[in-house]
Short mmCIF file of C-alpha atoms and ligand atoms in Angstrom, two decimals:
data_model
loop_
_atom_site.label_atom_id
_atom_site.label_comp_id
_atom_site.label_asym_id
_atom_site.label_seq_id
_atom_site.Cartn_x
_atom_site.Cartn_y
_atom_site.Cartn_z
CA MET A 1 -1.36 12.24 22.30
CA HIS A 2 -2.69 9.41 20.48
CA LYS A 3 -0.64 7.58 17.76
CA PHE A 4 -1.88 5.89 14.37
CA GLY A 5 0.36 4.43 12.14
CA THR A 6 1.62 1.29 9.86
CA VAL A 7 3.99 -1.41 10.42
CA ALA A 8 5.46 -3.66 7.81
CA LEU A 9 6.33 -7.22 8.89
CA ILE A 10 8.72 -8.95 6.44
CA GLY A 11 11.08 -11.54 6.70
CA PRO A 12 11.57 -15.05 5.12
CA PRO A 13 8.70 -17.85 4.99
CA ASN A 14 8.38 -19.61 8.38
CA ALA A 15 9.92 -16.79 10.47
CA GLY A 16 6.90 -15.95 12.48
CA LYS A 17 5.40 -12.93 10.75
CA SER A 18 1.86 -14.23 11.25
CA THR A 19 2.42 -15.34 14.88
CA LEU A 20 3.89 -12.10 15.88
CA MET A 21 0.75 -10.22 14.79
CA ASN A 22 -1.69 -12.53 15.99
CA ARG A 23 -0.06 -12.20 19.51
CA TYR A 24 -0.37 -8.43 19.49
CA LEU A 25 -3.69 -8.66 18.26
CA GLY A 26 -4.57 -11.14 21.14
CA GLN A 27 -6.32 -13.21 18.63
CA LYS A 28 -5.80 -15.06 15.22
CA VAL A 29 -6.01 -12.69 12.26
CA ALA A 30 -3.12 -14.33 10.17
CA ILE A 31 -2.76 -17.80 9.67
CA VAL A 32 0.24 -19.84 10.95
CA SER A 33 1.52 -22.74 9.56
CA PRO A 34 4.55 -25.27 10.14
CA ARG A 35 5.03 -24.96 6.75
CA PRO A 36 6.34 -21.78 4.60
CA GLN A 37 4.38 -19.44 2.14
CA THR A 38 0.98 -19.97 4.41
CA THR A 39 0.50 -16.23 3.82
CA ARG A 40 -0.48 -15.85 0.57
CA ASN A 41 -2.41 -12.61 0.44
CA ARG A 42 -1.32 -9.53 2.12
CA ILE A 43 -3.06 -9.39 5.77
CA SER A 44 -3.48 -6.54 8.15
CA GLY A 45 -3.91 -6.79 11.74
CA ILE A 46 -4.93 -3.68 13.54
CA TYR A 47 -3.67 -3.51 17.30
CA THR A 48 -5.28 -0.98 19.49
CA ASP A 49 -4.64 0.39 22.88
CA ASP A 50 -5.63 3.50 24.63
CA ASP A 51 -2.94 5.65 23.41
CA ALA A 52 -2.19 4.49 19.82
CA GLN A 53 -3.55 2.22 16.71
CA ILE A 54 -1.22 0.37 14.96
CA VAL A 55 -1.90 -1.32 11.44
CA PHE A 56 0.34 -4.49 11.01
CA LEU A 57 0.70 -5.65 7.20
CA ASP A 58 1.83 -9.10 7.40
CA THR A 59 3.34 -9.90 3.87
CA PRO A 60 3.85 -12.47 2.07
CA GLY A 61 7.26 -14.49 1.99
CA ILE A 62 9.35 -12.52 -0.22
CA HIS A 63 11.94 -15.47 -0.60
CA GLN A 64 12.10 -18.11 -3.45
CA LEU A 65 8.79 -16.96 -5.34
CA ARG A 66 8.29 -18.02 -8.69
CA GLY A 67 5.64 -17.89 -11.48
CA LYS A 68 2.97 -15.32 -12.18
CA MET A 69 1.38 -15.56 -8.76
CA ASN A 70 4.66 -14.96 -6.88
CA ARG A 71 6.07 -12.02 -8.86
CA PHE A 72 2.64 -10.38 -7.57
CA LEU A 73 3.22 -11.40 -4.38
CA LEU A 74 6.38 -9.80 -4.26
CA GLU A 75 5.26 -6.66 -5.51
CA SER A 76 2.93 -6.30 -2.82
CA ALA A 77 5.26 -7.19 -0.18
CA TRP A 78 7.38 -4.33 -1.88
CA ASN A 79 4.52 -2.25 -1.70
CA ALA A 80 3.60 -2.39 1.84
CA LEU A 81 7.09 -1.67 3.00
CA SER A 82 7.14 1.59 1.22
CA GLY A 83 4.07 3.13 3.02
CA ALA A 84 4.97 1.89 6.44
CA ASP A 85 6.20 3.94 9.39
CA ALA A 86 8.66 1.35 10.35
CA VAL A 87 9.56 -2.24 9.31
CA VAL A 88 10.17 -4.93 11.38
CA VAL A 89 12.20 -7.86 9.69
CA LEU A 90 11.59 -11.17 11.44
CA LEU A 91 13.90 -13.91 11.22
CA ASP A 92 14.36 -17.51 12.63
CA ALA A 93 17.35 -17.46 15.02
CA ALA A 94 17.11 -20.81 15.97
CA LEU A 95 17.49 -21.56 12.19
CA TYR A 96 20.51 -19.66 11.76
CA ALA A 97 21.94 -20.92 15.03
CA ALA A 98 21.78 -24.42 13.89
CA LYS A 99 22.40 -23.62 10.26
CA PRO A 100 24.75 -20.60 10.17
CA GLN A 101 25.14 -20.59 6.06
CA LEU A 102 21.50 -19.82 5.61
CA LEU A 103 21.98 -16.72 7.41
CA GLU A 104 23.64 -14.51 4.85
CA LYS A 105 21.43 -16.60 1.92
CA GLU A 106 18.46 -15.27 3.29
CA ILE A 107 18.79 -12.10 4.78
CA LYS A 108 21.60 -10.45 2.83
CA PRO A 109 19.09 -9.99 -0.26
CA LEU A 110 16.75 -7.93 2.25
CA VAL A 111 19.37 -5.36 3.65
CA LYS A 112 19.72 -2.98 0.44
CA PRO A 113 16.21 -2.94 -0.59
CA VAL A 114 14.77 -2.33 2.98
CA ALA A 115 17.38 0.26 3.04
CA GLU A 116 15.97 2.05 -0.09
CA THR A 117 12.73 2.64 1.43
CA GLY A 118 13.98 4.78 4.06
CA ARG A 119 12.02 3.35 6.91
CA PRO A 120 13.40 2.57 10.42
CA VAL A 121 14.18 -0.93 10.50
CA LEU A 122 13.64 -3.51 13.64
CA VAL A 123 15.15 -6.76 13.43
CA ALA A 124 13.31 -9.06 15.31
CA VAL A 125 15.26 -12.23 16.14
CA ASN A 126 12.47 -14.78 16.66
CA LYS A 127 12.09 -18.18 18.24
CA VAL A 128 14.71 -17.52 20.88
CA ASP A 129 12.76 -19.95 22.97
CA ARG A 130 14.09 -22.63 20.68
CA ILE A 131 17.69 -21.79 21.24
CA LYS A 132 18.62 -24.09 24.68
CA ASP A 133 21.86 -23.03 24.77
CA LYS A 134 21.73 -19.19 25.09
CA PRO A 135 25.50 -18.17 23.80
CA ALA A 136 24.77 -20.04 20.54
CA LEU A 137 22.73 -16.40 19.98
CA LEU A 138 25.64 -14.64 20.20
CA PRO A 139 27.08 -15.27 16.79
CA VAL A 140 23.85 -14.98 15.07
CA MET A 141 23.39 -11.60 16.39
CA ALA A 142 27.26 -10.86 15.47
CA ARG A 143 26.64 -11.57 12.15
CA LEU A 144 23.58 -10.04 11.77
CA GLY A 145 25.03 -6.55 13.25
CA ALA A 146 27.78 -7.02 10.49
CA LEU A 147 25.54 -7.51 8.04
CA TRP A 148 23.09 -4.76 8.82
CA PRO A 149 24.80 -2.02 10.73
CA GLU A 150 21.99 0.27 10.58
CA ALA A 151 19.31 -1.73 11.82
CA GLU A 152 18.44 -2.18 15.66
CA PHE A 153 18.15 -6.15 16.85
CA ILE A 154 15.54 -7.32 19.44
CA PRO A 155 15.63 -11.13 20.59
CA VAL A 156 12.25 -12.00 20.62
CA SER A 157 9.81 -15.30 21.08
CA ALA A 158 6.78 -14.52 19.05
CA LEU A 159 5.40 -17.64 20.36
CA ARG A 160 5.84 -17.45 23.69
CA GLY A 161 5.72 -13.45 24.19
CA GLN A 162 9.34 -13.04 25.22
CA GLY A 163 10.73 -9.49 24.02
CA THR A 164 7.26 -8.75 22.28
CA GLU A 165 6.44 -5.86 24.71
CA GLU A 166 10.07 -4.49 23.98
CA LEU A 167 9.66 -4.78 20.50
CA LEU A 168 5.90 -2.98 20.77
CA ALA A 169 7.28 0.04 22.70
CA ARG A 170 9.93 0.74 20.52
CA LEU A 171 7.74 0.41 17.36
CA LEU A 172 5.64 3.39 19.12
CA ASP A 173 8.44 5.36 19.01
CA PHE A 174 8.54 5.56 15.37
CA ILE A 175 4.68 5.82 15.15
CA PRO A 176 3.19 9.46 14.47
CA GLU A 177 0.75 11.30 16.35
CA GLY A 178 -2.88 10.54 14.82
CA PRO A 179 -6.16 9.90 15.65
CA PRO A 180 -7.39 6.20 15.48
CA MET A 181 -8.44 5.12 12.14
CA PHE A 182 -10.73 2.19 13.18
CA PRO A 183 -13.01 1.28 15.54
CA GLU A 184 -11.47 -0.26 18.71
CA ASP A 185 -12.94 -3.86 18.05
CA GLN A 186 -11.91 -4.07 14.26
CA ILE A 187 -8.99 -6.56 14.05
CA SER A 188 -8.33 -6.58 10.52
CA THR A 189 -9.11 -4.57 7.37
CA ALA A 190 -9.83 -7.75 5.71
CA PRO A 191 -13.34 -8.65 4.90
CA VAL A 192 -14.69 -11.48 7.13
CA ARG A 193 -15.12 -13.53 3.14
CA PHE A 194 -11.50 -13.25 2.59
CA MET A 195 -10.56 -14.44 6.61
CA ALA A 196 -13.07 -16.88 6.02
CA ALA A 197 -11.15 -18.37 2.66
CA GLU A 198 -8.06 -18.08 4.62
CA ILE A 199 -9.27 -20.28 7.51
CA ILE A 200 -10.33 -22.90 5.22
CA ARG A 201 -7.18 -22.80 3.18
CA GLU A 202 -5.11 -23.27 6.65
CA ARG A 203 -7.07 -26.35 7.50
CA LEU A 204 -6.39 -27.64 3.93
CA PHE A 205 -2.73 -27.20 4.92
CA TYR A 206 -2.82 -28.90 8.30
CA SER A 207 -4.69 -31.73 6.90
CA LEU A 208 -2.51 -32.57 3.79
CA ARG A 209 0.95 -33.51 2.34
CA GLN A 210 3.68 -30.90 1.58
CA GLU A 211 3.55 -29.14 -1.62
CA LEU A 212 0.08 -30.04 -2.49
CA PRO A 213 -1.88 -26.51 -0.98
CA TYR A 214 0.22 -24.53 -3.16
CA SER A 215 -1.36 -25.18 -6.21
CA THR A 216 -4.73 -24.77 -4.23
CA ALA A 217 -7.16 -21.58 -3.73
CA VAL A 218 -10.21 -21.09 -2.02
CA GLU A 219 -12.96 -19.13 -3.18
CA ILE A 220 -16.37 -18.35 -0.97
CA GLU A 221 -19.13 -18.80 -3.93
CA ALA A 222 -21.74 -17.72 -1.51
CA TRP A 223 -22.41 -15.84 1.91
CA ASP A 224 -26.11 -16.14 3.02
CA GLU A 225 -26.56 -14.44 6.47
CA GLN A 226 -30.57 -13.82 5.65
CA THR A 227 -32.44 -17.32 5.16
CA ARG A 228 -31.55 -18.31 8.73
CA PRO A 229 -31.29 -15.63 11.15
CA GLY A 230 -28.03 -16.38 13.40
CA THR A 231 -26.58 -18.40 11.02
CA ALA A 232 -23.76 -17.86 8.12
CA ILE A 233 -24.55 -20.18 5.19
CA ILE A 234 -21.27 -20.23 3.14
CA ASN A 235 -20.48 -22.22 0.24
CA ALA A 236 -16.78 -22.05 -0.59
CA VAL A 237 -14.85 -24.14 -3.46
CA ILE A 238 -11.36 -25.59 -3.29
CA TYR A 239 -9.27 -25.09 -6.54
CA THR A 240 -6.76 -27.26 -7.26
CA ALA A 241 -4.24 -27.31 -10.22
CA GLN A 242 -4.05 -30.86 -10.76
CA LYS A 243 -6.81 -33.68 -11.22
CA ASN A 244 -4.91 -36.25 -8.91
CA HIS A 245 -5.23 -34.08 -5.85
CA LYS A 246 -8.72 -33.50 -5.80
CA GLY A 247 -9.12 -37.20 -4.59
CA MET A 248 -6.57 -36.54 -1.86
CA ILE A 249 -8.40 -33.65 -0.37
CA ILE A 250 -11.65 -35.33 -0.57
CA GLY A 251 -10.08 -38.09 1.07
CA LYS A 252 -11.57 -41.65 1.58
CA GLN A 253 -15.37 -41.46 1.37
CA GLY A 254 -15.08 -37.81 1.82
CA SER A 255 -13.15 -38.05 5.01
CA ASN A 256 -10.35 -35.32 4.65
CA LEU A 257 -13.26 -32.89 3.10
CA LYS A 258 -15.38 -33.14 6.47
CA LYS A 259 -12.25 -32.81 8.71
CA ILE A 260 -11.39 -29.83 6.94
CA GLY A 261 -15.02 -28.43 6.68
CA SER A 262 -15.85 -29.25 10.38
CA GLU A 263 -12.48 -27.62 11.76
CA ALA A 264 -12.65 -24.71 9.41
CA ARG A 265 -16.82 -24.08 10.37
CA LYS A 266 -15.60 -24.16 14.14
CA GLU A 267 -13.07 -21.36 13.23
CA ILE A 268 -15.29 -19.03 11.11
CA ALA A 269 -18.12 -18.88 13.50
CA GLU A 270 -15.76 -18.26 16.47
CA LEU A 271 -14.50 -15.38 14.11
CA LEU A 272 -17.95 -14.22 13.26
CA GLY A 273 -19.67 -14.48 16.49
CA CYS A 274 -22.63 -16.76 15.07
CA LYS A 275 -23.64 -20.43 13.88
CA VAL A 276 -21.86 -21.22 10.28
CA HIS A 277 -23.25 -23.72 7.79
CA LEU A 278 -20.25 -24.34 5.79
CA GLU A 279 -20.48 -26.12 2.46
CA LEU A 280 -17.11 -27.36 0.85
CA TRP A 281 -16.81 -27.90 -2.84
CA VAL A 282 -13.72 -29.33 -4.68
CA LYS A 283 -13.19 -28.51 -8.45
CA VAL A 284 -10.03 -29.01 -10.77
CA ARG A 285 -8.87 -25.80 -12.56
CA SER A 286 -5.63 -26.97 -14.51
CA GLY A 287 -3.14 -24.18 -14.75
CA TRP A 288 -4.72 -21.72 -12.50
CA THR A 289 -1.40 -20.50 -10.85
CA GLU A 290 -0.36 -19.18 -14.37
CA ASP A 291 -3.79 -17.67 -15.49
CA PRO A 292 -4.04 -13.93 -14.77
CA GLY A 293 -7.49 -13.60 -15.20
CA PHE A 294 -8.27 -16.07 -12.84
CA LEU A 295 -5.37 -14.97 -10.02
CA ARG A 296 -7.66 -11.49 -10.42
CA ALA A 297 -10.61 -13.00 -9.61
CA MET A 298 -9.09 -14.83 -6.54
CA GLY A 299 -7.61 -11.43 -5.21
CA LEU A 300 -4.20 -12.77 -6.37
CA GLY A 301 -3.18 -10.61 -9.21
CA GLU A 302 -2.78 -7.15 -10.33
P1 LIG B 401 5.10 -16.78 8.88
O1 LIG B 401 5.45 -17.44 7.63
O2 LIG B 401 6.46 -15.93 8.91
O3 LIG B 401 4.41 -15.98 8.67
O4 LIG B 401 5.39 -17.80 9.89
P2 LIG B 401 4.33 -18.26 10.78
O5 LIG B 401 3.80 -17.30 11.57
O6 LIG B 401 3.37 -18.94 9.96
O7 LIG B 401 4.91 -19.53 11.84
C1 LIG B 401 5.85 -20.31 11.23
C2 LIG B 401 5.87 -21.55 12.08
O8 LIG B 401 6.82 -20.98 13.35
C3 LIG B 401 4.79 -21.98 12.84
O9 LIG B 401 4.43 -23.37 13.09
C4 LIG B 401 4.81 -21.15 14.39
O10 LIG B 401 4.18 -22.02 15.41
C5 LIG B 401 6.17 -21.13 14.61
N1 LIG B 401 6.80 -19.94 15.33
C6 LIG B 401 6.78 -18.89 15.17
N2 LIG B 401 6.87 -17.98 16.32
C7 LIG B 401 7.64 -18.96 17.02
C8 LIG B 401 8.61 -18.47 18.08
O11 LIG B 401 8.83 -17.54 18.60
N3 LIG B 401 9.27 -19.75 18.85
C9 LIG B 401 8.92 -21.22 18.20
N4 LIG B 401 9.44 -22.26 18.92
N5 LIG B 401 8.07 -21.04 17.23
C10 LIG B 401 7.45 -20.11 16.42
MG1 LIG B 402 2.65 -16.01 7.44
#
């Protein structure tokens, strides 16, 4: 009997959703960042083994969302839920062990809307590797249990792999019978163009200081695999909402942009399995985060 189904990953930003998905896929499809709100679009990852195929939907963080773009993100996250066979709520247990007051604040708003979807809920209590003093996990588990009586809790470390096999095995109980929908070597339903743009955006996150990347978007303007066989020639534009950010992105004599470009190029080449020539441009487009037409063009709006 073969199984096929979808699983929605939700949880506060930085909980480890992308890390978990990448672990199941054995490679990187969703971008991981030490800062919250990296996953802007919904990214799917396709897990395939001999007996099952699961499409994981990595949803954007559904907390502290503001502005037009974020309203869209919020909707997209809840849409992912209603169609899924199971919901995995990821949370950062190390954070709540250290700051107990955050647990109610961040988790409580999720309980009711998730229950309303009628989907089975597994709560992956993540980052247990960071809790050196293991008994510190107990009060976190107890408070979660009280807050969410109908959920099942599984301690995991998405980063190190502890508990992730158990979580997967439990998830499979909720996945219905069905043939695989995707070829076994396909790892995402996202087009490679989109994934390339995400890789560039991730590099921006790593190279720049706080906040700035939240007002940046990356657009692939040209993608040419014909001119030079064996090489993908890619032109991408980094849009930023503020003039003074342009200089920061570019850096002294272009040093920062060069670094972003060369790191992203390597990763995109790995993704595509061919050589990549990447050209990056930076353009200022003020107010883009509130511009519905532009958001739509970037795949960020309705
Ligand atoms: P997302 O916003 O929920 O998608 O979170 P990410 O997957 O981007 O992870 C956020 C940060 O937490 C990154 O720095 C990850 O490396 C880190 N992280 C995720 N899972 C774990 C874990 O199990 N243990 C530890 N120590 N760090 C983790
Ligand atoms: Mg993410």
